[in-house]
CSV table of N, CA and C in Angstrom, one decimal:
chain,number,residue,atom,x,y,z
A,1,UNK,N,0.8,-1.2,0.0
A,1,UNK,CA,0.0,0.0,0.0
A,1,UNK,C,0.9,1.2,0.0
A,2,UNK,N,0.4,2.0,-0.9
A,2,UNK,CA,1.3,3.3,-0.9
A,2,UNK,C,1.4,4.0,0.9
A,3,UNK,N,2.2,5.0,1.0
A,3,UNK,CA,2.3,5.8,2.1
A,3,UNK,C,0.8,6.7,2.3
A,4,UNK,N,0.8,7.0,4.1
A,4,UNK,CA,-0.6,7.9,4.1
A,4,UNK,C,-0.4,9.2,3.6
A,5,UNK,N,0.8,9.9,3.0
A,5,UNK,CA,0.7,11.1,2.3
A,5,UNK,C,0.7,10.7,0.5
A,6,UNK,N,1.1,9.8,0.3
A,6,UNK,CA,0.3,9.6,-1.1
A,6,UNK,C,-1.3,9.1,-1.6
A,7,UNK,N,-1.4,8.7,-0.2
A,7,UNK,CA,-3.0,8.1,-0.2
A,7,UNK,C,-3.7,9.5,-0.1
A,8,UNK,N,-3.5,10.7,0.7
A,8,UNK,CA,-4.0,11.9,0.6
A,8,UNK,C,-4.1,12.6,-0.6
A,9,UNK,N,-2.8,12.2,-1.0
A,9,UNK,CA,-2.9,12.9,-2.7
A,9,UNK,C,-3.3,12.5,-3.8
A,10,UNK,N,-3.9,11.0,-3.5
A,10,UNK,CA,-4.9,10.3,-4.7
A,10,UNK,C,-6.3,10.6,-3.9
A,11,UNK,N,-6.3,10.7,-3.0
A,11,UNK,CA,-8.2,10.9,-2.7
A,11,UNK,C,-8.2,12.5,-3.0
A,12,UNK,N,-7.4,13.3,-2.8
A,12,UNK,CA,-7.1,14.9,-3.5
A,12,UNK,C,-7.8,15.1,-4.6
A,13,UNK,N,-6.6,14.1,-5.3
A,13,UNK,CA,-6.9,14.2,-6.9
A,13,UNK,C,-8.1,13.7,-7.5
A,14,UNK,N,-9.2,12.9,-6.8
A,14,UNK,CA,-9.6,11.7,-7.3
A,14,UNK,C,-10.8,13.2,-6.7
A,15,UNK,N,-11.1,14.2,-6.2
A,15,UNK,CA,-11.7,14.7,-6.0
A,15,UNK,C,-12.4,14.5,-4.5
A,16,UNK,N,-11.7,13.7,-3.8
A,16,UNK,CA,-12.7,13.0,-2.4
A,16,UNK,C,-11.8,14.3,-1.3
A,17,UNK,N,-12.9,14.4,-0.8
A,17,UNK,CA,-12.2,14.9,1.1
A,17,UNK,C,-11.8,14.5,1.9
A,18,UNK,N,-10.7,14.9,2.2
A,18,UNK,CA,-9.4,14.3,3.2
A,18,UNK,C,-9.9,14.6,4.9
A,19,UNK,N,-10.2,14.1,5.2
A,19,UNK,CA,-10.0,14.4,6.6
A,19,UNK,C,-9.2,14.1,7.7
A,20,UNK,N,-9.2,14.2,8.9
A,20,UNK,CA,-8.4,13.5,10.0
A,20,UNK,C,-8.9,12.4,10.1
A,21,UNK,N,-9.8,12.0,10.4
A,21,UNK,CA,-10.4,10.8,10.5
A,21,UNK,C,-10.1,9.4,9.1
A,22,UNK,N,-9.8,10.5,8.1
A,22,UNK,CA,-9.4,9.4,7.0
A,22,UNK,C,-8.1,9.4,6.6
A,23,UNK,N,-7.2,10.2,7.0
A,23,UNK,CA,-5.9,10.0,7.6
A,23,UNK,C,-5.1,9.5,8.7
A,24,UNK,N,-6.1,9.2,9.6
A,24,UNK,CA,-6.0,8.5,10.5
A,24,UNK,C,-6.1,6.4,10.1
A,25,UNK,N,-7.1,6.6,8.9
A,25,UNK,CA,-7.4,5.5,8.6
A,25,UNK,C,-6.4,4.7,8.0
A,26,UNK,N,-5.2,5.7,6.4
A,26,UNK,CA,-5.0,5.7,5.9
A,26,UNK,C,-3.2,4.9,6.9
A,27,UNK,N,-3.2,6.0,7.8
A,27,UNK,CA,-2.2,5.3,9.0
A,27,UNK,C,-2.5,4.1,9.6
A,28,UNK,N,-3.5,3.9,9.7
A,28,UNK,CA,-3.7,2.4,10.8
A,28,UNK,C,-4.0,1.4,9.4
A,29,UNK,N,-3.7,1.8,8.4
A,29,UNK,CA,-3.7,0.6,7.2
A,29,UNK,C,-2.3,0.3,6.8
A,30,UNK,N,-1.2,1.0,7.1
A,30,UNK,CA,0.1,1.3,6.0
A,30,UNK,C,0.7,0.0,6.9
A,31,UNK,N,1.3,-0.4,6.1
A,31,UNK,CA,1.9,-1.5,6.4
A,31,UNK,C,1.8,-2.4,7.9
A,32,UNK,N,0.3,-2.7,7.8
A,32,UNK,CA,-0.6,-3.8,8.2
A,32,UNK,C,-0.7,-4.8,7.5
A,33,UNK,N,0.2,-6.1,8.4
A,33,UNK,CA,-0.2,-7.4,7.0
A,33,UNK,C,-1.3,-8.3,7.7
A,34,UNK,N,-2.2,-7.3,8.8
A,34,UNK,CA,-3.2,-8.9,9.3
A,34,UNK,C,-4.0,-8.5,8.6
A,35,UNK,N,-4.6,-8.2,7.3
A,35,UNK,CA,-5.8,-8.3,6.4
A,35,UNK,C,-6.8,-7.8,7.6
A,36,UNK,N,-7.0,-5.9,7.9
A,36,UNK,CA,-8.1,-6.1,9.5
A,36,UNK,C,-9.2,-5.6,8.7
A,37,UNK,N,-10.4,-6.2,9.5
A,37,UNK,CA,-11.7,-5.9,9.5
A,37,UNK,C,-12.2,-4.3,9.6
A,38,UNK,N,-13.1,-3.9,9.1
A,38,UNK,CA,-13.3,-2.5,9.6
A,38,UNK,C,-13.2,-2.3,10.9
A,39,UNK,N,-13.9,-3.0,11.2
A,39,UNK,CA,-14.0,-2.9,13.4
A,39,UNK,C,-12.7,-3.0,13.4
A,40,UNK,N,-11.9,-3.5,13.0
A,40,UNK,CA,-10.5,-4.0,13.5
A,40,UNK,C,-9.6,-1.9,13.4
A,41,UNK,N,-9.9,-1.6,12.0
A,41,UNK,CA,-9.8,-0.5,12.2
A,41,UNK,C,-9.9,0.7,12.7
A,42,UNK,N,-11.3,0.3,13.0
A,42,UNK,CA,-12.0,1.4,14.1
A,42,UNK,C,-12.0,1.5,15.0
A,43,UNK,N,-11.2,0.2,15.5
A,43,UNK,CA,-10.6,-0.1,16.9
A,43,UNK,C,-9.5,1.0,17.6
A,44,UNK,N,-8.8,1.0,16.6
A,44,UNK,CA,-7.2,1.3,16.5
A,44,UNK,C,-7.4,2.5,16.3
A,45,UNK,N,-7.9,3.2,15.4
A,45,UNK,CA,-8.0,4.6,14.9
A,45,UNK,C,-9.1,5.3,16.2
A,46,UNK,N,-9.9,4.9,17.3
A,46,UNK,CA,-11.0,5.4,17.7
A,46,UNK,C,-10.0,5.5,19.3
A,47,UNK,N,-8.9,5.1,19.1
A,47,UNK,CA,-8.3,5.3,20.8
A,47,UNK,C,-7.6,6.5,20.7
A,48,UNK,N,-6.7,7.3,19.7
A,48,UNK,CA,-6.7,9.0,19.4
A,48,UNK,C,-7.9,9.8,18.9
A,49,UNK,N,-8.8,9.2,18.5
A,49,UNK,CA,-10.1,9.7,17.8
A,49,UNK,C,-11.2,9.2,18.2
A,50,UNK,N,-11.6,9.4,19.3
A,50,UNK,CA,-12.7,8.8,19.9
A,50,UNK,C,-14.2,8.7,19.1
A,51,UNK,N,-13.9,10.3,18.4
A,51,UNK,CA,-15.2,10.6,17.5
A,51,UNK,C,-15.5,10.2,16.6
A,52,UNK,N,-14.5,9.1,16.3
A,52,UNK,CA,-14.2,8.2,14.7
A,52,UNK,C,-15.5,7.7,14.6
A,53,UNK,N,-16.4,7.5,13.8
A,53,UNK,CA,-17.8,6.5,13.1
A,53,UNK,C,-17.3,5.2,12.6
A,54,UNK,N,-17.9,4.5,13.1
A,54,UNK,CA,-17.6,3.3,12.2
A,54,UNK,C,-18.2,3.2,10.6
A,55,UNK,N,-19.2,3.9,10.3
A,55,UNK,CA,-19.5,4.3,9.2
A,55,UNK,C,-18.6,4.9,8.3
A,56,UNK,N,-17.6,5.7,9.1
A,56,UNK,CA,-16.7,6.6,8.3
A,56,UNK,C,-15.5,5.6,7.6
A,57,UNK,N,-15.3,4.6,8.3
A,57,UNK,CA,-13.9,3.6,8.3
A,57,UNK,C,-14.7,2.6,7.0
A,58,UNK,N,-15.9,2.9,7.1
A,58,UNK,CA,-15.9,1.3,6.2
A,58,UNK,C,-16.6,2.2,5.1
A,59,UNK,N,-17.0,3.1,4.8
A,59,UNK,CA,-16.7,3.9,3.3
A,59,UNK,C,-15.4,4.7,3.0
A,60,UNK,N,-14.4,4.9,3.8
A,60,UNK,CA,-13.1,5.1,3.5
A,60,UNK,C,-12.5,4.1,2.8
A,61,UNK,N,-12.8,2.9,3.4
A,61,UNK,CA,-12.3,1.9,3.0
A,61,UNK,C,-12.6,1.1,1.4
A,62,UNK,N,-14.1,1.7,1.5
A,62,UNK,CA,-14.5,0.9,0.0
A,62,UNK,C,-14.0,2.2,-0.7
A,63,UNK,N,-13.3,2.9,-0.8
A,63,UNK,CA,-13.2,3.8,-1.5
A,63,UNK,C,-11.8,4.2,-2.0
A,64,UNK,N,-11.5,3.3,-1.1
A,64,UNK,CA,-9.7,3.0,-1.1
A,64,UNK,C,-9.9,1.4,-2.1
A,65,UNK,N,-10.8,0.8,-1.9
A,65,UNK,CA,-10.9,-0.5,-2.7
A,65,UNK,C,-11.1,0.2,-4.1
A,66,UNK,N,-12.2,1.5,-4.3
A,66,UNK,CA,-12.7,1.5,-5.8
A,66,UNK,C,-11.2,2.4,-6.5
A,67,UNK,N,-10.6,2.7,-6.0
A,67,UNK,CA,-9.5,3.4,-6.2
A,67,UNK,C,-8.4,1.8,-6.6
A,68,UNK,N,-8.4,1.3,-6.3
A,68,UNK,CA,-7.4,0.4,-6.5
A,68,UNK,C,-6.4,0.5,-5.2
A,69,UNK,N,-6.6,0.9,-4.3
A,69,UNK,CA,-5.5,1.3,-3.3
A,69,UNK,C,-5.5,-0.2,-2.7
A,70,UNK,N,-6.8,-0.7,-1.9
A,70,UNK,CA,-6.6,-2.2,-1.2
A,70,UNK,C,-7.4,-3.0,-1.6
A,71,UNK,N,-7.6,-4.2,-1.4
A,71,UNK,CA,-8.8,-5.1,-1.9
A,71,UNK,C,-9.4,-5.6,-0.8
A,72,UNK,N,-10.7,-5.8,-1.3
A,72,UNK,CA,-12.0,-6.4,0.2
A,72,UNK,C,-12.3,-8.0,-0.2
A,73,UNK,N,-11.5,-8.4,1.4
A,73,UNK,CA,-11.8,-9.7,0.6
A,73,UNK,C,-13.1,-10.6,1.3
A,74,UNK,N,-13.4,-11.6,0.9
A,74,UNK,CA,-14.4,-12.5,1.9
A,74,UNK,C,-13.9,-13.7,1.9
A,75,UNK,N,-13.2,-13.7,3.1
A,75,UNK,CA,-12.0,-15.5,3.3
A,75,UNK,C,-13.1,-16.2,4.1
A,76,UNK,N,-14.7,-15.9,4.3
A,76,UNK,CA,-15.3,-17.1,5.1
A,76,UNK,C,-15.0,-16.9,6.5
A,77,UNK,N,-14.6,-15.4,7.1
A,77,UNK,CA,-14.2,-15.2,8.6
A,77,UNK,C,-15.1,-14.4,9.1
A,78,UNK,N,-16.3,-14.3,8.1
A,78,UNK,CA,-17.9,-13.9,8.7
A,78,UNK,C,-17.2,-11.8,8.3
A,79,UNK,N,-16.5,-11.3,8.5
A,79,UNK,CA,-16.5,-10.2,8.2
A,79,UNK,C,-15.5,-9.8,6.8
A,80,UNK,N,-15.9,-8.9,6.1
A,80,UNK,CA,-15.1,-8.6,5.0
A,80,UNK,C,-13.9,-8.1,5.6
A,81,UNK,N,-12.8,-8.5,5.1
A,81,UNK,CA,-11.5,-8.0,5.3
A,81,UNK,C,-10.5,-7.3,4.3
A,82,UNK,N,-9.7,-6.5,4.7
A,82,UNK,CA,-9.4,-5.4,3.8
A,82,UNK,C,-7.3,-5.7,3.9
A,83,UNK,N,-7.5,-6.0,2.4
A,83,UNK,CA,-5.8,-6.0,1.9
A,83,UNK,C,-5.3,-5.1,1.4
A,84,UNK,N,-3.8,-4.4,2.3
A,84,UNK,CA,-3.3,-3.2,1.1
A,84,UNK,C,-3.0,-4.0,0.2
A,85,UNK,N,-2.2,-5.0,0.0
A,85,UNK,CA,-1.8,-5.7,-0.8
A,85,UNK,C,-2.0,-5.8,-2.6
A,86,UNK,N,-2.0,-4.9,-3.0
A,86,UNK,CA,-2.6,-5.1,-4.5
A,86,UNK,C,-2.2,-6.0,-5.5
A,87,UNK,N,-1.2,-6.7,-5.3
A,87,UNK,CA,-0.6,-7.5,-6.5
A,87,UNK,C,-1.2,-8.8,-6.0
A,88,UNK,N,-1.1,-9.7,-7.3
A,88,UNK,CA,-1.8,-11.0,-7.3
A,88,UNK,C,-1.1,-11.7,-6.3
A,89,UNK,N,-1.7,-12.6,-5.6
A,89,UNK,CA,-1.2,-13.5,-4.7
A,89,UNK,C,-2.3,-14.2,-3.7
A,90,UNK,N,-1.5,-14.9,-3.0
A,90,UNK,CA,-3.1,-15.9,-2.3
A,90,UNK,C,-2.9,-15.9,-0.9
A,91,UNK,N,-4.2,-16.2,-0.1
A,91,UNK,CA,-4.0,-16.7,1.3
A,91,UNK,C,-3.8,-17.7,1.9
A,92,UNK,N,-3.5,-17.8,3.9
A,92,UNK,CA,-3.9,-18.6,4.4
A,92,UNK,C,-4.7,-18.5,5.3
A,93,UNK,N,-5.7,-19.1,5.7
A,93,UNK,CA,-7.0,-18.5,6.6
A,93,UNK,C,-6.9,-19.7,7.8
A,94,UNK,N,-6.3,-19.0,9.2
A,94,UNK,CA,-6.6,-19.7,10.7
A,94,UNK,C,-8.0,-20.4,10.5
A,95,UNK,N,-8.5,-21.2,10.8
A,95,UNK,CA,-9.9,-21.7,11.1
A,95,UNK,C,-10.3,-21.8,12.3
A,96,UNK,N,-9.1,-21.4,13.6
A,96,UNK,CA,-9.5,-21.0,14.6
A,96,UNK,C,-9.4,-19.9,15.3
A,97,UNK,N,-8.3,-19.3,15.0
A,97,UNK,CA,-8.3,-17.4,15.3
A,97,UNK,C,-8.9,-16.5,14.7
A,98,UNK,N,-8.6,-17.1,12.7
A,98,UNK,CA,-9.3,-16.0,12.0
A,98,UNK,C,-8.3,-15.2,11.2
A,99,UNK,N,-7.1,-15.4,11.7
A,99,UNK,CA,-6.2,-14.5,10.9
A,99,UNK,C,-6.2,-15.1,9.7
A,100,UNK,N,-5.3,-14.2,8.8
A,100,UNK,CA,-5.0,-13.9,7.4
A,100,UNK,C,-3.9,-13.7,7.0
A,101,UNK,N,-3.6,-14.3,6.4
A,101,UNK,CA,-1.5,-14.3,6.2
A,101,UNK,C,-1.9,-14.5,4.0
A,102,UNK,N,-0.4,-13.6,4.1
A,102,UNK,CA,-0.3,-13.6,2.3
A,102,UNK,C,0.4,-14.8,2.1
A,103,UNK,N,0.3,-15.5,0.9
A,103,UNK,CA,0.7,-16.6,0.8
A,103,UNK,C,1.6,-16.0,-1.2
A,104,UNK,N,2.9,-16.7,-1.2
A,104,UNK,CA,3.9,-16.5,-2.3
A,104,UNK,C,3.5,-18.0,-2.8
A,105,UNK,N,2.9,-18.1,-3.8
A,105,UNK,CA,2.8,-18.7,-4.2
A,105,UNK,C,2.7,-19.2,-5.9
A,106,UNK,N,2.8,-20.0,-7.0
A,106,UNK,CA,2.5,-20.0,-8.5
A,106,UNK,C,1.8,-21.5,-8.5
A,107,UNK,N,0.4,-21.4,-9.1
A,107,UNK,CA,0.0,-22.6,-9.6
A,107,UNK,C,-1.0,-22.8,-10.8
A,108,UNK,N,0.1,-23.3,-11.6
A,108,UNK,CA,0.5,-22.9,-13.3
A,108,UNK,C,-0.9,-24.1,-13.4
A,109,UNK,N,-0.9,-25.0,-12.7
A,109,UNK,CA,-2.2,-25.8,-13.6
A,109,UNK,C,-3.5,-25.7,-13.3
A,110,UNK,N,-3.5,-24.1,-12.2
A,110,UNK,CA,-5.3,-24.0,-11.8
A,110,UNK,C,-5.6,-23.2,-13.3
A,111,UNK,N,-6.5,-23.0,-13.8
A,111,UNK,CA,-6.3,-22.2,-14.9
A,111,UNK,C,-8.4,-22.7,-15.6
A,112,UNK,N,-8.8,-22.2,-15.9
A,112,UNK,CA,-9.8,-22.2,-16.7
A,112,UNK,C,-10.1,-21.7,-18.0
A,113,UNK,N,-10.6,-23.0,-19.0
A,113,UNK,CA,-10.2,-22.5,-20.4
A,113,UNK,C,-10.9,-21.6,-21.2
A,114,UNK,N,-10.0,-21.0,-21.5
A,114,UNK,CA,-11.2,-19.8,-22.6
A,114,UNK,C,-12.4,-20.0,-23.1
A,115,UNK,N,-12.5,-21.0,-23.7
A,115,UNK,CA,-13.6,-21.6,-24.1
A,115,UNK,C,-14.4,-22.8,-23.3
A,116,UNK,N,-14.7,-22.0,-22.1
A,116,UNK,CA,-15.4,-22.8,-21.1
A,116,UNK,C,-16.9,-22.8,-21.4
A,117,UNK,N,-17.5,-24.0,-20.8
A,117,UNK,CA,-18.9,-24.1,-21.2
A,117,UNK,C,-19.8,-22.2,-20.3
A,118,UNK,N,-19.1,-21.8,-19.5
A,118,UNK,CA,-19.5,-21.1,-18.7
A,118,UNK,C,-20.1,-19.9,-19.1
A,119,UNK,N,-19.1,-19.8,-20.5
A,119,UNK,CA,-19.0,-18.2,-20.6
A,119,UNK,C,-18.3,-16.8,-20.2
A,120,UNK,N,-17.6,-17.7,-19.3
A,120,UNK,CA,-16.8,-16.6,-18.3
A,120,UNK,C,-15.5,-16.4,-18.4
A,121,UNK,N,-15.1,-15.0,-18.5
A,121,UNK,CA,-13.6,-14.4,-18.6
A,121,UNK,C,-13.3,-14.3,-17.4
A,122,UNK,N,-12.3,-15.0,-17.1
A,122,UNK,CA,-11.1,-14.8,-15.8
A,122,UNK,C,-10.5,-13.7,-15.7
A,123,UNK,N,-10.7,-12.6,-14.9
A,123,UNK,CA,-9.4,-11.6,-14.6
A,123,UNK,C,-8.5,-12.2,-13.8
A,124,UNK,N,-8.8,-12.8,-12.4
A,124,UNK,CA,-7.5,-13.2,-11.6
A,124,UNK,C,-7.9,-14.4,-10.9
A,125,UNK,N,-7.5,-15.5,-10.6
A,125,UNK,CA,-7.5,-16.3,-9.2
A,125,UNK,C,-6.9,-16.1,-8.2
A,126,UNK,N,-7.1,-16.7,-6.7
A,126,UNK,CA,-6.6,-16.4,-5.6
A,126,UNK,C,-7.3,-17.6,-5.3
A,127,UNK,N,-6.3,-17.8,-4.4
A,127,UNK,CA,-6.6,-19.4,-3.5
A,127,UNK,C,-6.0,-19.3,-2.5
A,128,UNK,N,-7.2,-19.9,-1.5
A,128,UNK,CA,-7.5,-19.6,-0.2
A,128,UNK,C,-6.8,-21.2,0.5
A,129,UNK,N,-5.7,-21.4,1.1
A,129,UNK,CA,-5.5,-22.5,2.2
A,129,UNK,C,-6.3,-22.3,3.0
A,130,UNK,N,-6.9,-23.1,4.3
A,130,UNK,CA,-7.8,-23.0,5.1
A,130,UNK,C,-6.8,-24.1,6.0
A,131,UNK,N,-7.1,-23.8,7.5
A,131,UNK,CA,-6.3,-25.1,8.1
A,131,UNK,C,-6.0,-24.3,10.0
A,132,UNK,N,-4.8,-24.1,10.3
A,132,UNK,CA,-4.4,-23.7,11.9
A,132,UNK,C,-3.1,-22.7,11.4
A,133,UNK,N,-2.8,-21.9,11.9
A,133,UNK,CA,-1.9,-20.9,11.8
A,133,UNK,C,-1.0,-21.4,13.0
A,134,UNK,N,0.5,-20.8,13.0
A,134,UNK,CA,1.4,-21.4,13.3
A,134,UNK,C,0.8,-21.7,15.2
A,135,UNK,N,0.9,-20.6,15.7
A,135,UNK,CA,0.3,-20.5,17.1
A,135,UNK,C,-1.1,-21.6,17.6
A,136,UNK,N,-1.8,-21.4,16.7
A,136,UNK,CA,-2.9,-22.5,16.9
A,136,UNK,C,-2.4,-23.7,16.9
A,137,UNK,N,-2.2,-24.3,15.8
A,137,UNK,CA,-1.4,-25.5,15.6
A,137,UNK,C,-0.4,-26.0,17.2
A,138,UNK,N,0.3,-25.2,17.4
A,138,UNK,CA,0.8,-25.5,18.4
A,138,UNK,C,0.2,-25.3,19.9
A,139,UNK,N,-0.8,-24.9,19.8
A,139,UNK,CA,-1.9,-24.7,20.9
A,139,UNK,C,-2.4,-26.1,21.4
């Protein structure tokens, strides 16, 4: 994810209003790799900013998604979760904590053929591991 003073200068440009509260957001996202929930957000950002809305964090957020800034994902952890992460790549999803870990991965033989009975053009895959993260596992 870019820095919170370039994230200011694309919501600038892009015509949107900067606030403190969305600068504040823009900080509690910058190099976060737990994929957090909006509450997770609003957690963090609402202990200097008491006045923060949770309303305000979770259209900041989609709006950082329609921008290309992060992606909203749904790993099945009951709440949409939010990746700066923009480049292609996959997860691992705790099945008992809930966290969210980026996974480096290439797998040249998932692939669906152009001429599927479906109809459907692929832009990207992502593949989700599901299982115990290291701490659980050892719990």
């Amino acid at each position: 994810m870019r820095s919170p003073d370039d994230l200011v200068a694309a919501f600038r440009a892009s015509g949107r209003k900067v606030t403190p509260q969305r600068e504040g957001i823009f900080r509690a996202l910058h190099d976060d790799p737990s994929h957090p929930t909006a509450e997770a957000v609003h957690a963090r950002i609402a202990v200097d900013m008491p006045s923060v809305s949770l309303r305000t964090v979770y259209s900041t957020l989609h709006e950082l998604a329609e921008m290309g800034e992060l992606h909203q994902l749904d790993v099945g952890t009951g709440s949409a979760r939010f990746d700066p992460r923009v480049d292609e790549h996959h997860h691992l999803v705790c099945d008992r904590c809930g966290s969210v870990q980026d996974l480096e991965a290439q797998f040249p033989g998932v692939s669906l053929a152009e001429d599927n009975d479906f109809g459907f053009a692929v832009d990207s895959t992502e593949i989700v591991f599901r299982g115990l993260c290291r701490d659980c596992h050892a719990a």
